[in-house]
Amino acid sequence: MKAKISAKRENIIDKIDRRIYGSFIEHLGRAVYNGIYEPEHPSADDQGFRGDVLELIKELSVPVVRYPGGNFVSGYNWEDGIGDKSKRPQKLDLAWLTVETNQVGIDEFQAWAKKANSEIMMAVNLGTRGPDEARELIEYCNSDTNTYFANLRRKNGFEKPFDIKLWCLGNEMDGDWQICHKTAEEYGRVATETAKVLKWVDPQIELVACGSSDPHMPTYGEWERTVLDHTYDYIDYLSLHCYYGNKENDTKNFLARAEDMDNFIKKTAQICDEIKAKKNSTKTVNLSFDEWNVWYRTKDEEKTAERWQIAPYLLEEKFNFEDALLVGCMLMTLQNNCDRVKIGCLAQLVNVIAPIMTENGGSAWKQTIFYPYMYASLYGNGTTLKTENESDTYKSKENTDIPYLYSSVIYNEEKEQVVVFAVNRSLESDMELDVSLEGFEGYTLKEHIELYSSDLKATNTKECEQVKPQSKAISKSILLSKQSWNMLIFEK
Ligand code: AHR
């Protein structure tokens, strides 16, 4: 099969905001406890953070980490996780039916985030709580004043504010699974009032309002319109969440979910602009895709798991090779929509639906999805170029024509590099790829990294890394193996 990608230097989408390569750590299962934090682990530092996990996170270069939830945040009292650890209460977490020890809270997490070289994207509880607790939390985190919560932070050992600049107004408030789920009207009002107090305490912050938890929610569209009607003047981003799965074991159709994600982004951006026009506003509300991944095998696991455990094995999705292909495509979708998507969070980062897995007291290893995420974060920087692709197509279950070739092209001016990410979605044929880069005279292919397995269901374990990238020899023609993810680096 033959295919072609054409791009022109001056034909750009936008500059990529590196925060699209963010991730997410929730107080859920073994994400925090026995994930990033395990004081008894041989690699743990003096604060109890696992050094081996931090090293893997640094390999990924994660610019921003959403915290502390997720569904967890809607029942969370942030004050439980500060100060003397021996006095912190152990409480029921009704989101995941577990016990939260509160041995990690914002005091510890901000220190961990510094070590990981990541910014925090802090979510406030708009489930059981509201503007009052949110304003106290931001005073604790960001204020330099001689006032109660800022002084409490100092008393707990932190003279300087944590200076958290990105805040989420709750989590998935459209879903009836959420603790204190709200109607769009109810949420729109409380989000607006919370936004006002947060920005009064720190006018430098950026705010994300909850959009839909999934493009297939029955309220999708109307939820956004109502929420934006209330919040438009006070927020900076609207969130999108989406997880895909391959329950039907139809890989081609599964890989076509990248188009579904693309539609979701474009429709949501349109809705934002509709409200902008309605309000005659000059401000553009952009998008924060702050939960996305493949997730289906371990969905709803908390409903059948033993209740009230501490750090149980929950939502530990074992990713296979085809999952890595879709994750690679989803990253390209974020890159190709970088004019509107400014933040993205792969959900999640460690143990829970994660690229990094750990064994309690033992090793840490990379799941299959680690690799497309790492390469996108390390090499997908600069300006996304508009592309025209020529490729054979196949039909998705919605009867849409899906091109076998899925790609993004990014020009990194600083490094004088053009990076092409490309997936060949054919399960039968290799693809001979022609890349035409206008305005990049003298640029030639310098590196071709491929992620390929003959087994779509191959997984990585702590003992054996079956799915890992390989550097391919450069020849005159570019060949994308059937069912493969690729990164092509062109340089002068
Ligand atoms: O990432 C797991 C869960 O998925 C999050 O807690 C929630 O926001 C979403 O439904």
PDB file of C-alpha atoms in Angstrom, residues 225-394:
ATOM      1  CA  ARG A 225     -23.847  25.433  26.737  1.00  0.00           C
ATOM      2  CA  THR A 226     -25.419  25.868  30.169  1.00  0.00           C
ATOM      3  CA  VAL A 227     -22.134  25.686  32.077  1.00  0.00           C
ATOM      4  CA  LEU A 228     -20.479  28.171  29.708  1.00  0.00           C
ATOM      5  CA  ASP A 229     -23.472  30.492  29.905  1.00  0.00           C
ATOM      6  CA  HIS A 230     -22.697  30.839  33.608  1.00  0.00           C
ATOM      7  CA  THR A 231     -18.912  30.576  33.690  1.00  0.00           C
ATOM      8  CA  TYR A 232     -17.681  32.024  30.386  1.00  0.00           C
ATOM      9  CA  ASP A 233     -16.307  35.293  31.759  1.00  0.00           C
ATOM     10  CA  TYR A 234     -14.564  33.656  34.707  1.00  0.00           C
ATOM     11  CA  ILE A 235     -12.803  30.602  33.288  1.00  0.00           C
ATOM     12  CA  ASP A 236      -9.977  29.909  30.852  1.00  0.00           C
ATOM     13  CA  TYR A 237     -10.586  26.330  29.728  1.00  0.00           C
ATOM     14  CA  LEU A 238     -13.393  23.820  29.417  1.00  0.00           C
ATOM     15  CA  SER A 239     -12.543  20.189  30.147  1.00  0.00           C
ATOM     16  CA  LEU A 240     -13.128  17.077  28.044  1.00  0.00           C
ATOM     17  CA  HIS A 241     -12.739  13.485  29.220  1.00  0.00           C
ATOM     18  CA  CYS A 242     -12.771  10.313  27.168  1.00  0.00           C
ATOM     19  CA  TYR A 243     -11.685   6.682  27.476  1.00  0.00           C
ATOM     20  CA  TYR A 244     -11.902   4.135  24.662  1.00  0.00           C
ATOM     21  CA  GLY A 245     -11.996   0.352  24.695  1.00  0.00           C
ATOM     22  CA  ASN A 246     -11.968  -2.684  22.438  1.00  0.00           C
ATOM     23  CA  LYS A 247     -14.514  -4.950  24.124  1.00  0.00           C
ATOM     24  CA  GLU A 248     -15.773  -6.135  20.731  1.00  0.00           C
ATOM     25  CA  ASN A 249     -12.228  -7.129  19.744  1.00  0.00           C
ATOM     26  CA  ASP A 250     -12.498  -5.177  16.509  1.00  0.00           C
ATOM     27  CA  THR A 251      -9.066  -3.574  16.279  1.00  0.00           C
ATOM     28  CA  LYS A 252      -9.598  -1.537  13.113  1.00  0.00           C
ATOM     29  CA  ASN A 253     -12.672   0.044  14.575  1.00  0.00           C
ATOM     30  CA  PHE A 254     -10.890   0.582  17.886  1.00  0.00           C
ATOM     31  CA  LEU A 255      -8.095   2.447  16.092  1.00  0.00           C
ATOM     32  CA  ALA A 256     -10.726   4.640  14.413  1.00  0.00           C
ATOM     33  CA  ARG A 257     -11.582   6.112  17.840  1.00  0.00           C
ATOM     34  CA  ALA A 258      -8.890   8.717  17.131  1.00  0.00           C
ATOM     35  CA  GLU A 259     -11.380  10.298  14.714  1.00  0.00           C
ATOM     36  CA  ASP A 260     -14.055  10.152  17.407  1.00  0.00           C
ATOM     37  CA  MET A 261     -11.761  12.095  19.747  1.00  0.00           C
ATOM     38  CA  ASP A 262     -11.025  14.593  16.985  1.00  0.00           C
ATOM     39  CA  ASN A 263     -14.765  15.187  16.431  1.00  0.00           C
ATOM     40  CA  PHE A 264     -15.317  15.586  20.164  1.00  0.00           C
ATOM     41  CA  ILE A 265     -12.644  18.298  20.320  1.00  0.00           C
ATOM     42  CA  LYS A 266     -13.897  20.143  17.245  1.00  0.00           C
ATOM     43  CA  LYS A 267     -17.558  20.077  18.349  1.00  0.00           C
ATOM     44  CA  THR A 268     -16.671  21.247  21.867  1.00  0.00           C
ATOM     45  CA  ALA A 269     -14.542  24.097  20.508  1.00  0.00           C
ATOM     46  CA  GLN A 270     -17.502  25.094  18.337  1.00  0.00           C
ATOM     47  CA  ILE A 271     -19.771  25.185  21.371  1.00  0.00           C
ATOM     48  CA  CYS A 272     -17.276  27.431  23.200  1.00  0.00           C
ATOM     49  CA  ASP A 273     -17.266  29.779  20.219  1.00  0.00           C
ATOM     50  CA  GLU A 274     -21.065  29.713  20.012  1.00  0.00           C
ATOM     51  CA  ILE A 275     -21.234  31.032  23.601  1.00  0.00           C
ATOM     52  CA  LYS A 276     -18.457  33.507  22.848  1.00  0.00           C
ATOM     53  CA  ALA A 277     -20.569  34.912  20.016  1.00  0.00           C
ATOM     54  CA  LYS A 278     -23.734  34.858  22.109  1.00  0.00           C
ATOM     55  CA  LYS A 279     -22.004  36.834  24.839  1.00  0.00           C
ATOM     56  CA  ASN A 280     -20.292  39.116  22.346  1.00  0.00           C
ATOM     57  CA  SER A 281     -17.077  38.253  24.162  1.00  0.00           C
ATOM     58  CA  THR A 282     -13.567  38.935  22.927  1.00  0.00           C
ATOM     59  CA  LYS A 283     -12.151  36.125  25.009  1.00  0.00           C
ATOM     60  CA  THR A 284     -11.665  32.598  23.645  1.00  0.00           C
ATOM     61  CA  VAL A 285     -12.211  29.689  26.003  1.00  0.00           C
ATOM     62  CA  ASN A 286      -9.812  26.897  25.061  1.00  0.00           C
ATOM     63  CA  LEU A 287      -9.876  23.214  25.925  1.00  0.00           C
ATOM     64  CA  SER A 288      -8.296  21.055  28.597  1.00  0.00           C
ATOM     65  CA  PHE A 289      -8.490  17.355  27.649  1.00  0.00           C
ATOM     66  CA  ASP A 290      -7.664  16.437  31.210  1.00  0.00           C
ATOM     67  CA  GLU A 291      -8.562  12.738  31.190  1.00  0.00           C
ATOM     68  CA  TRP A 292      -7.934  10.519  28.188  1.00  0.00           C
ATOM     69  CA  ASN A 293      -6.691   6.988  27.615  1.00  0.00           C
ATOM     70  CA  VAL A 294      -7.672   3.455  26.700  1.00  0.00           C
ATOM     71  CA  TRP A 295      -9.610   1.965  29.613  1.00  0.00           C
ATOM     72  CA  TYR A 296     -12.190  -0.821  29.567  1.00  0.00           C
ATOM     73  CA  ARG A 297     -10.963  -4.069  31.123  1.00  0.00           C
ATOM     74  CA  THR A 298     -10.939  -2.743  34.694  1.00  0.00           C
ATOM     75  CA  LYS A 299     -13.879  -0.321  34.494  1.00  0.00           C
ATOM     76  CA  ASP A 300     -16.254  -0.538  37.476  1.00  0.00           C
ATOM     77  CA  GLU A 301     -13.821  -2.824  39.298  1.00  0.00           C
ATOM     78  CA  GLU A 302     -14.415  -0.954  42.551  1.00  0.00           C
ATOM     79  CA  LYS A 303     -18.023  -2.209  42.553  1.00  0.00           C
ATOM     80  CA  THR A 304     -16.981  -5.840  43.025  1.00  0.00           C
ATOM     81  CA  ALA A 305     -13.716  -5.358  44.935  1.00  0.00           C
ATOM     82  CA  GLU A 306     -13.531  -5.885  48.689  1.00  0.00           C
ATOM     83  CA  ARG A 307     -14.570  -2.617  50.306  1.00  0.00           C
ATOM     84  CA  TRP A 308     -12.536  -0.367  52.600  1.00  0.00           C
ATOM     85  CA  GLN A 309      -9.066  -1.550  51.721  1.00  0.00           C
ATOM     86  CA  ILE A 310      -6.025   0.722  51.865  1.00  0.00           C
ATOM     87  CA  ALA A 311      -4.230   1.113  48.507  1.00  0.00           C
ATOM     88  CA  PRO A 312      -5.870  -1.910  46.837  1.00  0.00           C
ATOM     89  CA  TYR A 313      -5.081  -3.164  43.345  1.00  0.00           C
ATOM     90  CA  LEU A 314      -7.729  -1.175  41.468  1.00  0.00           C
ATOM     91  CA  LEU A 315      -8.035  -0.183  37.807  1.00  0.00           C
ATOM     92  CA  GLU A 316      -4.632  -1.679  36.990  1.00  0.00           C
ATOM     93  CA  GLU A 317      -5.259  -1.915  33.266  1.00  0.00           C
ATOM     94  CA  LYS A 318      -2.760  -4.176  31.474  1.00  0.00           C
ATOM     95  CA  PHE A 319      -2.134  -2.398  28.207  1.00  0.00           C
ATOM     96  CA  ASN A 320      -1.343  -4.354  25.077  1.00  0.00           C
ATOM     97  CA  PHE A 321       0.234  -3.385  21.778  1.00  0.00           C
ATOM     98  CA  GLU A 322      -2.976  -2.241  20.043  1.00  0.00           C
ATOM     99  CA  ASP A 323      -3.626   0.082  23.014  1.00  0.00           C
ATOM    100  CA  ALA A 324      -0.242   1.695  22.360  1.00  0.00           C
ATOM    101  CA  LEU A 325      -1.257   2.239  18.727  1.00  0.00           C
ATOM    102  CA  LEU A 326      -4.443   4.045  19.746  1.00  0.00           C
ATOM    103  CA  VAL A 327      -2.680   6.056  22.458  1.00  0.00           C
ATOM    104  CA  GLY A 328      -0.174   7.099  19.769  1.00  0.00           C
ATOM    105  CA  CYS A 329      -3.049   8.217  17.520  1.00  0.00           C
ATOM    106  CA  MET A 330      -4.782  10.072  20.381  1.00  0.00           C
ATOM    107  CA  LEU A 331      -1.582  12.028  21.025  1.00  0.00           C
ATOM    108  CA  MET A 332      -1.534  13.002  17.343  1.00  0.00           C
ATOM    109  CA  THR A 333      -5.136  14.138  17.715  1.00  0.00           C
ATOM    110  CA  LEU A 334      -4.096  16.429  20.566  1.00  0.00           C
ATOM    111  CA  GLN A 335      -1.170  17.745  18.510  1.00  0.00           C
ATOM    112  CA  ASN A 336      -3.351  18.358  15.458  1.00  0.00           C
ATOM    113  CA  ASN A 337      -5.834  20.307  17.608  1.00  0.00           C
ATOM    114  CA  CYS A 338      -3.208  22.349  19.446  1.00  0.00           C
ATOM    115  CA  ASP A 339      -4.894  25.576  18.360  1.00  0.00           C
ATOM    116  CA  ARG A 340      -7.671  24.751  20.871  1.00  0.00           C
ATOM    117  CA  VAL A 341      -6.353  22.052  23.199  1.00  0.00           C
ATOM    118  CA  LYS A 342      -3.828  23.644  25.537  1.00  0.00           C
ATOM    119  CA  ILE A 343      -3.778  21.028  28.310  1.00  0.00           C
ATOM    120  CA  GLY A 344      -3.992  17.238  28.120  1.00  0.00           C
ATOM    121  CA  CYS A 345      -3.727  14.652  30.880  1.00  0.00           C
ATOM    122  CA  LEU A 346      -3.092  11.020  30.129  1.00  0.00           C
ATOM    123  CA  ALA A 347      -5.162   9.311  32.819  1.00  0.00           C
ATOM    124  CA  GLN A 348      -3.332   8.213  34.765  1.00  0.00           C
ATOM    125  CA  LEU A 349       0.422   8.028  35.489  1.00  0.00           C
ATOM    126  CA  VAL A 350       1.280   5.234  37.955  1.00  0.00           C
ATOM    127  CA  ASN A 351      -0.470   1.851  38.464  1.00  0.00           C
ATOM    128  CA  VAL A 352      -4.012   3.169  37.845  1.00  0.00           C
ATOM    129  CA  ILE A 353      -4.696   3.014  34.050  1.00  0.00           C
ATOM    130  CA  ALA A 354      -1.050   3.934  33.750  1.00  0.00           C
ATOM    131  CA  PRO A 355       2.072   3.795  31.595  1.00  0.00           C
ATOM    132  CA  ILE A 356       4.154   3.025  34.723  1.00  0.00           C
ATOM    133  CA  MET A 357       3.567   0.004  36.955  1.00  0.00           C
ATOM    134  CA  THR A 358       5.094  -0.904  40.286  1.00  0.00           C
ATOM    135  CA  GLU A 359       5.437  -3.941  42.466  1.00  0.00           C
ATOM    136  CA  ASN A 360       5.069  -3.249  46.196  1.00  0.00           C
ATOM    137  CA  GLY A 361       8.618  -3.351  47.528  1.00  0.00           C
ATOM    138  CA  GLY A 362       9.901  -4.385  44.095  1.00  0.00           C
ATOM    139  CA  SER A 363      10.484  -3.162  40.589  1.00  0.00           C
ATOM    140  CA  ALA A 364       8.850  -0.556  38.369  1.00  0.00           C
ATOM    141  CA  TRP A 365       8.295  -1.087  34.649  1.00  0.00           C
ATOM    142  CA  LYS A 366       6.958   0.446  31.451  1.00  0.00           C
ATOM    143  CA  GLN A 367       3.651  -0.569  29.917  1.00  0.00           C
ATOM    144  CA  THR A 368       3.242  -0.532  26.125  1.00  0.00           C
ATOM    145  CA  ILE A 369       1.653   2.942  26.109  1.00  0.00           C
ATOM    146  CA  PHE A 370       4.729   4.425  27.805  1.00  0.00           C
ATOM    147  CA  TYR A 371       6.547   4.688  24.483  1.00  0.00           C
ATOM    148  CA  PRO A 372       4.218   6.715  22.233  1.00  0.00           C
ATOM    149  CA  TYR A 373       3.630   9.017  25.216  1.00  0.00           C
ATOM    150  CA  MET A 374       7.348   9.460  25.844  1.00  0.00           C
ATOM    151  CA  TYR A 375       8.225  10.172  22.212  1.00  0.00           C
ATOM    152  CA  ALA A 376       5.365  12.649  21.815  1.00  0.00           C
ATOM    153  CA  SER A 377       6.437  14.501  24.942  1.00  0.00           C
ATOM    154  CA  LEU A 378      10.135  14.538  24.038  1.00  0.00           C
ATOM    155  CA  TYR A 379       9.901  15.167  20.297  1.00  0.00           C
ATOM    156  CA  GLY A 380       6.442  16.634  19.690  1.00  0.00           C
ATOM    157  CA  ASN A 381       7.453  20.196  20.503  1.00  0.00           C
ATOM    158  CA  GLY A 382       7.177  23.250  18.305  1.00  0.00           C
ATOM    159  CA  THR A 383       4.514  24.064  15.753  1.00  0.00           C
ATOM    160  CA  THR A 384       2.037  21.592  14.302  1.00  0.00           C
ATOM    161  CA  LEU A 385       1.787  21.869  10.528  1.00  0.00           C
ATOM    162  CA  LYS A 386      -1.415  21.347   8.570  1.00  0.00           C
ATOM    163  CA  THR A 387      -1.129  18.201   6.506  1.00  0.00           C
ATOM    164  CA  GLU A 388      -2.802  16.693   3.504  1.00  0.00           C
ATOM    165  CA  ASN A 389      -2.735  12.930   3.528  1.00  0.00           C
ATOM    166  CA  GLU A 390      -3.350  10.485   0.710  1.00  0.00           C
ATOM    167  CA  SER A 391      -4.185   7.024   1.940  1.00  0.00           C
ATOM    168  CA  ASP A 392      -6.488   4.096   1.241  1.00  0.00           C
ATOM    169  CA  THR A 393      -9.399   3.898   3.643  1.00  0.00           C
ATOM    170  CA  TYR A 394     -11.547   1.373   5.485  1.00  0.00           C
TER     171      TYR A 394
END
